[in-house]
């Protein structure tokens, strides 16, 4: 099942899509956002590039999990899963593992290139600590996104919205201290800003982001129970 999930993602259709998805696109995105962030902060450029790489991996995880689940909706697999085995550990483990492999592969390639070009490894210990946290948080957010939009006219809606705002609200583009109060409040509603603040400056609260991620997880579980009942009811009507 894992192999099928991986091969169904567009990144592995041929070597060209792989290079574009795992090298060219991330590098261009990092350069663009990095140049923008440089206008607001004196933080070392290399650390900013790494921070953006980490958040880009979260975005890739979100997009990958969303694509996998939407594909299953189109093929009727999601409906069958909901009716026959809605709490299948094997099903969800395969989805999350495939998405995590893609995200982890992308960030490893990007950070390897950063290391080769800059010959700077001062950030590795902090990156190694926050990367697992970010991927776990990203997986939770991705799960909530796909469940909320399950059977929606646009099944990508929630994932697209969250995929757009997670980097903006993570504090890697503009320092959190420069956000207006209402936007600063929104940064606390996603489990990324304090983790990235800690990575960049050493002053963020990792515990606070873990609490926020736990709230999102509870939301996702509640939404999943609701959607399972809704999907089953819809299947019985048909």
PDB file of C-alpha atoms in Angstrom:
ATOM      1  CA  UNK A   1       0.000   0.000   0.000  1.00  0.00           C
ATOM      2  CA  UNK A   2       2.837   2.399   0.847  1.00  0.00           C
ATOM      3  CA  UNK A   3       4.489   1.830  -2.545  1.00  0.00           C
ATOM      4  CA  UNK A   4       1.186   2.522  -4.324  1.00  0.00           C
ATOM      5  CA  UNK A   5       0.707   5.729  -2.319  1.00  0.00           C
ATOM      6  CA  UNK A   6       4.206   6.955  -3.143  1.00  0.00           C
ATOM      7  CA  UNK A   7       3.900   6.193  -6.850  1.00  0.00           C
ATOM      8  CA  UNK A   8       0.505   7.906  -7.023  1.00  0.00           C
ATOM      9  CA  UNK A   9       2.061  11.225  -6.051  1.00  0.00           C
ATOM     10  CA  UNK A  10       3.092  13.475  -8.959  1.00  0.00           C
ATOM     11  CA  UNK A  11       6.665  13.902  -7.660  1.00  0.00           C
ATOM     12  CA  UNK A  12       7.680  10.428  -8.833  1.00  0.00           C
ATOM     13  CA  UNK A  13       6.202  10.315 -12.325  1.00  0.00           C
ATOM     14  CA  UNK A  14       9.644  10.800 -13.904  1.00  0.00           C
ATOM     15  CA  UNK A  15      13.032  12.264 -13.062  1.00  0.00           C
ATOM     16  CA  UNK A  16      12.038  15.715 -14.323  1.00  0.00           C
ATOM     17  CA  UNK A  17       9.115  16.086 -11.928  1.00  0.00           C
ATOM     18  CA  UNK A  18      11.343  14.791  -9.140  1.00  0.00           C
ATOM     19  CA  UNK A  19      14.041  17.402  -9.799  1.00  0.00           C
ATOM     20  CA  UNK A  20      11.499  20.205 -10.130  1.00  0.00           C
ATOM     21  CA  UNK A  21       9.607  19.206  -6.976  1.00  0.00           C
ATOM     22  CA  UNK A  22      12.564  18.356  -4.755  1.00  0.00           C
ATOM     23  CA  UNK A  23      15.250  20.760  -5.947  1.00  0.00           C
ATOM     24  CA  UNK A  24      14.225  23.633  -8.233  1.00  0.00           C
ATOM     25  CA  UNK A  25      10.911  24.649  -6.637  1.00  0.00           C
ATOM     26  CA  UNK A  26      12.152  24.541  -3.001  1.00  0.00           C
ATOM     27  CA  UNK A  27      15.328  26.463  -3.849  1.00  0.00           C
ATOM     28  CA  UNK A  28      13.419  29.196  -5.708  1.00  0.00           C
ATOM     29  CA  UNK A  29      10.880  29.477  -2.901  1.00  0.00           C
ATOM     30  CA  UNK A  30      13.621  29.694  -0.294  1.00  0.00           C
ATOM     31  CA  UNK A  31      15.466  32.385  -2.245  1.00  0.00           C
ATOM     32  CA  UNK A  32      12.320  34.459  -2.753  1.00  0.00           C
ATOM     33  CA  UNK A  33      11.155  34.297   0.854  1.00  0.00           C
ATOM     34  CA  UNK A  34      14.707  34.671   2.142  1.00  0.00           C
ATOM     35  CA  UNK A  35      15.206  37.894   0.225  1.00  0.00           C
ATOM     36  CA  UNK A  36      11.927  39.220   1.598  1.00  0.00           C
ATOM     37  CA  UNK A  37      12.836  38.300   5.166  1.00  0.00           C
ATOM     38  CA  UNK A  38      16.250  39.947   4.776  1.00  0.00           C
ATOM     39  CA  UNK A  39      14.469  43.315   4.575  1.00  0.00           C
ATOM     40  CA  UNK A  40      13.145  42.891   8.128  1.00  0.00           C
ATOM     41  CA  UNK A  41      15.774  40.998  10.092  1.00  0.00           C
ATOM     42  CA  UNK A  42      19.463  40.832  10.834  1.00  0.00           C
ATOM     43  CA  UNK A  43      19.352  37.093  11.599  1.00  0.00           C
ATOM     44  CA  UNK A  44      22.059  35.182   9.751  1.00  0.00           C
ATOM     45  CA  UNK A  45      21.013  34.406   6.188  1.00  0.00           C
ATOM     46  CA  UNK A  46      21.935  30.725   6.449  1.00  0.00           C
ATOM     47  CA  UNK A  47      19.703  30.207   9.483  1.00  0.00           C
ATOM     48  CA  UNK A  48      16.843  31.911   7.644  1.00  0.00           C
ATOM     49  CA  UNK A  49      17.324  29.645   4.635  1.00  0.00           C
ATOM     50  CA  UNK A  50      17.213  26.577   6.885  1.00  0.00           C
ATOM     51  CA  UNK A  51      14.091  27.863   8.661  1.00  0.00           C
ATOM     52  CA  UNK A  52      12.315  28.411   5.346  1.00  0.00           C
ATOM     53  CA  UNK A  53      13.409  24.938   4.197  1.00  0.00           C
ATOM     54  CA  UNK A  54      11.867  23.400   7.291  1.00  0.00           C
ATOM     55  CA  UNK A  55       8.546  25.178   6.789  1.00  0.00           C
ATOM     56  CA  UNK A  56       8.559  24.319   3.080  1.00  0.00           C
ATOM     57  CA  UNK A  57       8.765  20.660   4.092  1.00  0.00           C
ATOM     58  CA  UNK A  58       5.661  21.136   6.248  1.00  0.00           C
ATOM     59  CA  UNK A  59       3.850  22.597   3.242  1.00  0.00           C
ATOM     60  CA  UNK A  60       4.924  19.630   1.123  1.00  0.00           C
ATOM     61  CA  UNK A  61       3.631  17.212   3.747  1.00  0.00           C
ATOM     62  CA  UNK A  62       0.277  18.993   3.768  1.00  0.00           C
ATOM     63  CA  UNK A  63       0.008  18.967  -0.028  1.00  0.00           C
ATOM     64  CA  UNK A  64       1.065  15.310  -0.279  1.00  0.00           C
ATOM     65  CA  UNK A  65      -1.387  13.987   2.299  1.00  0.00           C
ATOM     66  CA  UNK A  66      -4.166  16.037   0.745  1.00  0.00           C
ATOM     67  CA  UNK A  67      -3.373  14.686  -2.734  1.00  0.00           C
ATOM     68  CA  UNK A  68      -3.329  11.093  -1.491  1.00  0.00           C
ATOM     69  CA  UNK A  69      -6.678  11.366   0.257  1.00  0.00           C
ATOM     70  CA  UNK A  70      -8.365  13.222  -2.603  1.00  0.00           C
ATOM     71  CA  UNK A  71      -7.147  10.498  -4.986  1.00  0.00           C
ATOM     72  CA  UNK A  72      -8.779   7.935  -2.715  1.00  0.00           C
ATOM     73  CA  UNK A  73     -12.016   9.925  -2.739  1.00  0.00           C
ATOM     74  CA  UNK A  74     -12.021  10.020  -6.535  1.00  0.00           C
ATOM     75  CA  UNK A  75     -11.409   6.258  -6.773  1.00  0.00           C
ATOM     76  CA  UNK A  76     -13.990   5.442  -4.097  1.00  0.00           C
ATOM     77  CA  UNK A  77     -11.374   4.007  -1.746  1.00  0.00           C
ATOM     78  CA  UNK A  78     -12.086   6.598   0.960  1.00  0.00           C
ATOM     79  CA  UNK A  79     -15.785   5.728   0.913  1.00  0.00           C
ATOM     80  CA  UNK A  80     -15.036   2.013   1.183  1.00  0.00           C
ATOM     81  CA  UNK A  81     -12.622   2.668   4.034  1.00  0.00           C
ATOM     82  CA  UNK A  82     -15.214   4.778   5.870  1.00  0.00           C
ATOM     83  CA  UNK A  83     -17.887   2.089   5.571  1.00  0.00           C
ATOM     84  CA  UNK A  84     -15.836  -1.083   6.038  1.00  0.00           C
ATOM     85  CA  UNK A  85     -12.897  -0.090   8.252  1.00  0.00           C
ATOM     86  CA  UNK A  86     -12.987   3.588   9.277  1.00  0.00           C
ATOM     87  CA  UNK A  87     -10.350   3.150  11.990  1.00  0.00           C
ATOM     88  CA  UNK A  88      -7.891   1.164   9.911  1.00  0.00           C
ATOM     89  CA  UNK A  89      -4.397   1.737  11.287  1.00  0.00           C
ATOM     90  CA  UNK A  90      -2.879   0.223   8.136  1.00  0.00           C
ATOM     91  CA  UNK A  91      -4.710   2.674   5.865  1.00  0.00           C
ATOM     92  CA  UNK A  92      -3.732   5.821   7.731  1.00  0.00           C
ATOM     93  CA  UNK A  93      -0.207   4.641   8.506  1.00  0.00           C
ATOM     94  CA  UNK A  94       0.414   4.218   4.773  1.00  0.00           C
ATOM     95  CA  UNK A  95      -0.894   7.729   3.999  1.00  0.00           C
ATOM     96  CA  UNK A  96       1.081   9.483   6.714  1.00  0.00           C
ATOM     97  CA  UNK A  97       4.245   7.489   6.010  1.00  0.00           C
ATOM     98  CA  UNK A  98       4.158   8.341   2.297  1.00  0.00           C
ATOM     99  CA  UNK A  99       3.595  12.051   3.003  1.00  0.00           C
ATOM    100  CA  UNK A 100       6.342  12.104   5.637  1.00  0.00           C
ATOM    101  CA  UNK A 101       8.812  10.356   3.315  1.00  0.00           C
ATOM    102  CA  UNK A 102       8.214  12.976   0.622  1.00  0.00           C
ATOM    103  CA  UNK A 103       8.528  15.902   3.043  1.00  0.00           C
ATOM    104  CA  UNK A 104      11.603  14.471   4.754  1.00  0.00           C
ATOM    105  CA  UNK A 105      13.241  13.659   1.423  1.00  0.00           C
ATOM    106  CA  UNK A 106      12.697  17.175   0.160  1.00  0.00           C
ATOM    107  CA  UNK A 107      14.095  18.899   3.242  1.00  0.00           C
ATOM    108  CA  UNK A 108      17.128  16.577   3.406  1.00  0.00           C
ATOM    109  CA  UNK A 109      17.993  17.317  -0.227  1.00  0.00           C
ATOM    110  CA  UNK A 110      17.527  21.064   0.288  1.00  0.00           C
ATOM    111  CA  UNK A 111      19.587  21.214   3.483  1.00  0.00           C
ATOM    112  CA  UNK A 112      22.279  19.063   1.898  1.00  0.00           C
ATOM    113  CA  UNK A 113      22.569  21.642  -0.887  1.00  0.00           C
ATOM    114  CA  UNK A 114      22.684  24.441   1.697  1.00  0.00           C
ATOM    115  CA  UNK A 115      25.501  22.668   3.527  1.00  0.00           C
ATOM    116  CA  UNK A 116      27.484  22.049   0.330  1.00  0.00           C
ATOM    117  CA  UNK A 117      27.166  25.682  -0.795  1.00  0.00           C
ATOM    118  CA  UNK A 118      27.758  27.409   2.561  1.00  0.00           C
ATOM    119  CA  UNK A 119      29.923  24.821   4.352  1.00  0.00           C
ATOM    120  CA  UNK A 120      28.127  25.915   7.524  1.00  0.00           C
ATOM    121  CA  UNK A 121      26.787  23.264   9.908  1.00  0.00           C
ATOM    122  CA  UNK A 122      26.183  25.425  12.997  1.00  0.00           C
ATOM    123  CA  UNK A 123      22.413  25.036  12.602  1.00  0.00           C
ATOM    124  CA  UNK A 124      22.262  21.241  12.385  1.00  0.00           C
ATOM    125  CA  UNK A 125      21.640  20.451  16.069  1.00  0.00           C
ATOM    126  CA  UNK A 126      18.684  22.830  16.335  1.00  0.00           C
ATOM    127  CA  UNK A 127      17.278  21.750  12.983  1.00  0.00           C
ATOM    128  CA  UNK A 128      17.507  18.099  14.046  1.00  0.00           C
ATOM    129  CA  UNK A 129      15.459  18.928  17.143  1.00  0.00           C
ATOM    130  CA  UNK A 130      12.709  21.004  15.533  1.00  0.00           C
ATOM    131  CA  UNK A 131      12.276  19.017  12.302  1.00  0.00           C
ATOM    132  CA  UNK A 132      10.519  16.012  13.929  1.00  0.00           C
ATOM    133  CA  UNK A 133       8.269  18.412  15.856  1.00  0.00           C
ATOM    134  CA  UNK A 134       7.381  20.371  12.727  1.00  0.00           C
ATOM    135  CA  UNK A 135       6.601  17.205  10.759  1.00  0.00           C
ATOM    136  CA  UNK A 136       4.403  15.873  13.556  1.00  0.00           C
ATOM    137  CA  UNK A 137       2.589  19.204  13.821  1.00  0.00           C
ATOM    138  CA  UNK A 138       2.313  19.355  10.034  1.00  0.00           C
ATOM    139  CA  UNK A 139       0.819  15.863   9.905  1.00  0.00           C
ATOM    140  CA  UNK A 140      -1.808  16.870  12.468  1.00  0.00           C
ATOM    141  CA  UNK A 141      -2.713  20.044  10.575  1.00  0.00           C
ATOM    142  CA  UNK A 142      -2.836  18.099   7.299  1.00  0.00           C
ATOM    143  CA  UNK A 143      -5.156  15.500   8.829  1.00  0.00           C
ATOM    144  CA  UNK A 144      -7.540  18.199  10.053  1.00  0.00           C
ATOM    145  CA  UNK A 145      -7.462  19.899   6.637  1.00  0.00           C
ATOM    146  CA  UNK A 146      -8.364  16.809   4.616  1.00  0.00           C
ATOM    147  CA  UNK A 147     -11.056  15.689   7.051  1.00  0.00           C
ATOM    148  CA  UNK A 148     -12.780  19.101   7.108  1.00  0.00           C
ATOM    149  CA  UNK A 149     -12.930  19.156   3.296  1.00  0.00           C
ATOM    150  CA  UNK A 150     -13.969  15.513   2.913  1.00  0.00           C
ATOM    151  CA  UNK A 151     -16.850  15.346   0.375  1.00  0.00           C
ATOM    152  CA  UNK A 152     -16.692  19.101  -0.107  1.00  0.00           C
ATOM    153  CA  UNK A 153     -17.163  20.466  -3.632  1.00  0.00           C
ATOM    154  CA  UNK A 154     -13.512  21.502  -3.458  1.00  0.00           C
ATOM    155  CA  UNK A 155     -11.713  18.768  -1.460  1.00  0.00           C
ATOM    156  CA  UNK A 156      -8.487  20.778  -1.556  1.00  0.00           C
ATOM    157  CA  UNK A 157     -10.061  23.923  -0.064  1.00  0.00           C
ATOM    158  CA  UNK A 158      -8.901  23.706   3.550  1.00  0.00           C
ATOM    159  CA  UNK A 159      -5.479  22.308   2.630  1.00  0.00           C
ATOM    160  CA  UNK A 160      -4.926  25.123   0.130  1.00  0.00           C
ATOM    161  CA  UNK A 161      -5.887  27.777   2.672  1.00  0.00           C
ATOM    162  CA  UNK A 162      -3.682  26.343   5.409  1.00  0.00           C
ATOM    163  CA  UNK A 163      -0.861  25.676   2.962  1.00  0.00           C
ATOM    164  CA  UNK A 164      -0.898  29.360   2.057  1.00  0.00           C
ATOM    165  CA  UNK A 165      -0.906  30.741   5.589  1.00  0.00           C
ATOM    166  CA  UNK A 166       1.404  28.376   7.496  1.00  0.00           C
ATOM    167  CA  UNK A 167       4.590  30.052   6.243  1.00  0.00           C
ATOM    168  CA  UNK A 168       3.104  33.524   6.671  1.00  0.00           C
ATOM    169  CA  UNK A 169       2.077  32.756  10.261  1.00  0.00           C
ATOM    170  CA  UNK A 170       5.254  30.875  11.165  1.00  0.00           C
ATOM    171  CA  UNK A 171       7.353  34.003  11.532  1.00  0.00           C
ATOM    172  CA  UNK A 172       9.963  33.082   8.920  1.00  0.00           C
ATOM    173  CA  UNK A 173       8.987  35.899   6.551  1.00  0.00           C
ATOM    174  CA  UNK A 174       8.450  38.738   9.021  1.00  0.00           C
ATOM    175  CA  UNK A 175       9.650  38.650  12.658  1.00  0.00           C
ATOM    176  CA  UNK A 176       6.790  38.005  15.083  1.00  0.00           C
ATOM    177  CA  UNK A 177       7.562  41.250  16.899  1.00  0.00           C
ATOM    178  CA  UNK A 178       6.533  43.230  13.799  1.00  0.00           C
ATOM    179  CA  UNK A 179       3.102  41.612  13.414  1.00  0.00           C
ATOM    180  CA  UNK A 180       0.029  43.666  14.333  1.00  0.00           C
ATOM    181  CA  UNK A 181      -1.777  42.328  17.414  1.00  0.00           C
ATOM    182  CA  UNK A 182      -4.563  40.587  15.506  1.00  0.00           C
ATOM    183  CA  UNK A 183      -2.105  38.832  13.220  1.00  0.00           C
ATOM    184  CA  UNK A 184       0.199  37.985  16.121  1.00  0.00           C
ATOM    185  CA  UNK A 185      -2.789  36.282  17.752  1.00  0.00           C
ATOM    186  CA  UNK A 186      -3.360  34.187  14.615  1.00  0.00           C
ATOM    187  CA  UNK A 187       0.272  33.037  14.672  1.00  0.00           C
ATOM    188  CA  UNK A 188      -0.465  31.387  18.018  1.00  0.00           C
ATOM    189  CA  UNK A 189      -3.362  29.433  16.514  1.00  0.00           C
ATOM    190  CA  UNK A 190      -0.995  27.233  14.504  1.00  0.00           C
ATOM    191  CA  UNK A 191       1.755  25.136  16.134  1.00  0.00           C
ATOM    192  CA  UNK A 192       4.705  26.579  14.230  1.00  0.00           C
ATOM    193  CA  UNK A 193       5.543  30.171  15.209  1.00  0.00           C
ATOM    194  CA  UNK A 194       7.044  29.484  18.643  1.00  0.00           C
ATOM    195  CA  UNK A 195       9.032  26.517  17.341  1.00  0.00           C
ATOM    196  CA  UNK A 196      10.491  28.595  14.516  1.00  0.00           C
ATOM    197  CA  UNK A 197      11.116  31.470  16.926  1.00  0.00           C
ATOM    198  CA  UNK A 198      13.105  29.093  19.100  1.00  0.00           C
ATOM    199  CA  UNK A 199      15.062  27.849  16.094  1.00  0.00           C
ATOM    200  CA  UNK A 200      15.885  31.374  14.916  1.00  0.00           C
ATOM    201  CA  UNK A 201      16.453  33.171  18.228  1.00  0.00           C
ATOM    202  CA  UNK A 202      16.336  30.624  21.033  1.00  0.00           C
ATOM    203  CA  UNK A 203      13.438  32.413  22.762  1.00  0.00           C
ATOM    204  CA  UNK A 204      10.340  30.550  21.542  1.00  0.00           C
ATOM    205  CA  UNK A 205       8.167  28.238  23.672  1.00  0.00           C
ATOM    206  CA  UNK A 206       8.215  24.693  22.310  1.00  0.00           C
ATOM    207  CA  UNK A 207       5.746  23.673  25.010  1.00  0.00           C
ATOM    208  CA  UNK A 208       3.154  26.209  23.845  1.00  0.00           C
ATOM    209  CA  UNK A 209       3.239  24.861  20.295  1.00  0.00           C
ATOM    210  CA  UNK A 210       2.832  21.302  21.588  1.00  0.00           C
ATOM    211  CA  UNK A 211      -0.340  22.388  23.418  1.00  0.00           C
ATOM    212  CA  UNK A 212      -1.681  24.041  20.272  1.00  0.00           C
ATOM    213  CA  UNK A 213      -0.890  20.904  18.251  1.00  0.00           C
ATOM    214  CA  UNK A 214      -2.770  18.828  20.837  1.00  0.00           C
ATOM    215  CA  UNK A 215      -5.835  21.035  20.422  1.00  0.00           C
ATOM    216  CA  UNK A 216      -5.656  20.593  16.642  1.00  0.00           C
ATOM    217  CA  UNK A 217      -5.376  16.825  17.115  1.00  0.00           C
ATOM    218  CA  UNK A 218      -8.502  16.755  19.279  1.00  0.00           C
ATOM    219  CA  UNK A 219     -10.271  18.843  16.641  1.00  0.00           C
ATOM    220  CA  UNK A 220      -9.176  16.400  13.936  1.00  0.00           C
ATOM    221  CA  UNK A 221     -10.360  13.345  15.864  1.00  0.00           C
ATOM    222  CA  UNK A 222     -13.726  14.977  16.572  1.00  0.00           C
ATOM    223  CA  UNK A 223     -14.133  15.982  12.930  1.00  0.00           C
ATOM    224  CA  UNK A 224     -13.175  12.473  11.814  1.00  0.00           C
ATOM    225  CA  UNK A 225     -15.872  10.862  13.955  1.00  0.00           C
ATOM    226  CA  UNK A 226     -18.410  13.343  12.575  1.00  0.00           C
ATOM    227  CA  UNK A 227     -17.350  12.820   8.959  1.00  0.00           C
ATOM    228  CA  UNK A 228     -17.409   9.023   9.263  1.00  0.00           C
ATOM    229  CA  UNK A 229     -21.036   9.164  10.389  1.00  0.00           C
ATOM    230  CA  UNK A 230     -21.840  11.641   7.621  1.00  0.00           C
ATOM    231  CA  UNK A 231     -20.142   9.551   4.907  1.00  0.00           C
ATOM    232  CA  UNK A 232     -21.840   6.348   6.079  1.00  0.00           C
ATOM    233  CA  UNK A 233     -25.214   8.084   6.088  1.00  0.00           C
ATOM    234  CA  UNK A 234     -24.582   9.379   2.584  1.00  0.00           C
ATOM    235  CA  UNK A 235     -23.568   5.874   1.416  1.00  0.00           C
ATOM    236  CA  UNK A 236     -26.774   4.353   2.835  1.00  0.00           C
ATOM    237  CA  UNK A 237     -28.936   6.944   1.062  1.00  0.00           C
ATOM    238  CA  UNK A 238     -27.260   6.130  -2.255  1.00  0.00           C
TER     239      UNK A 238
END
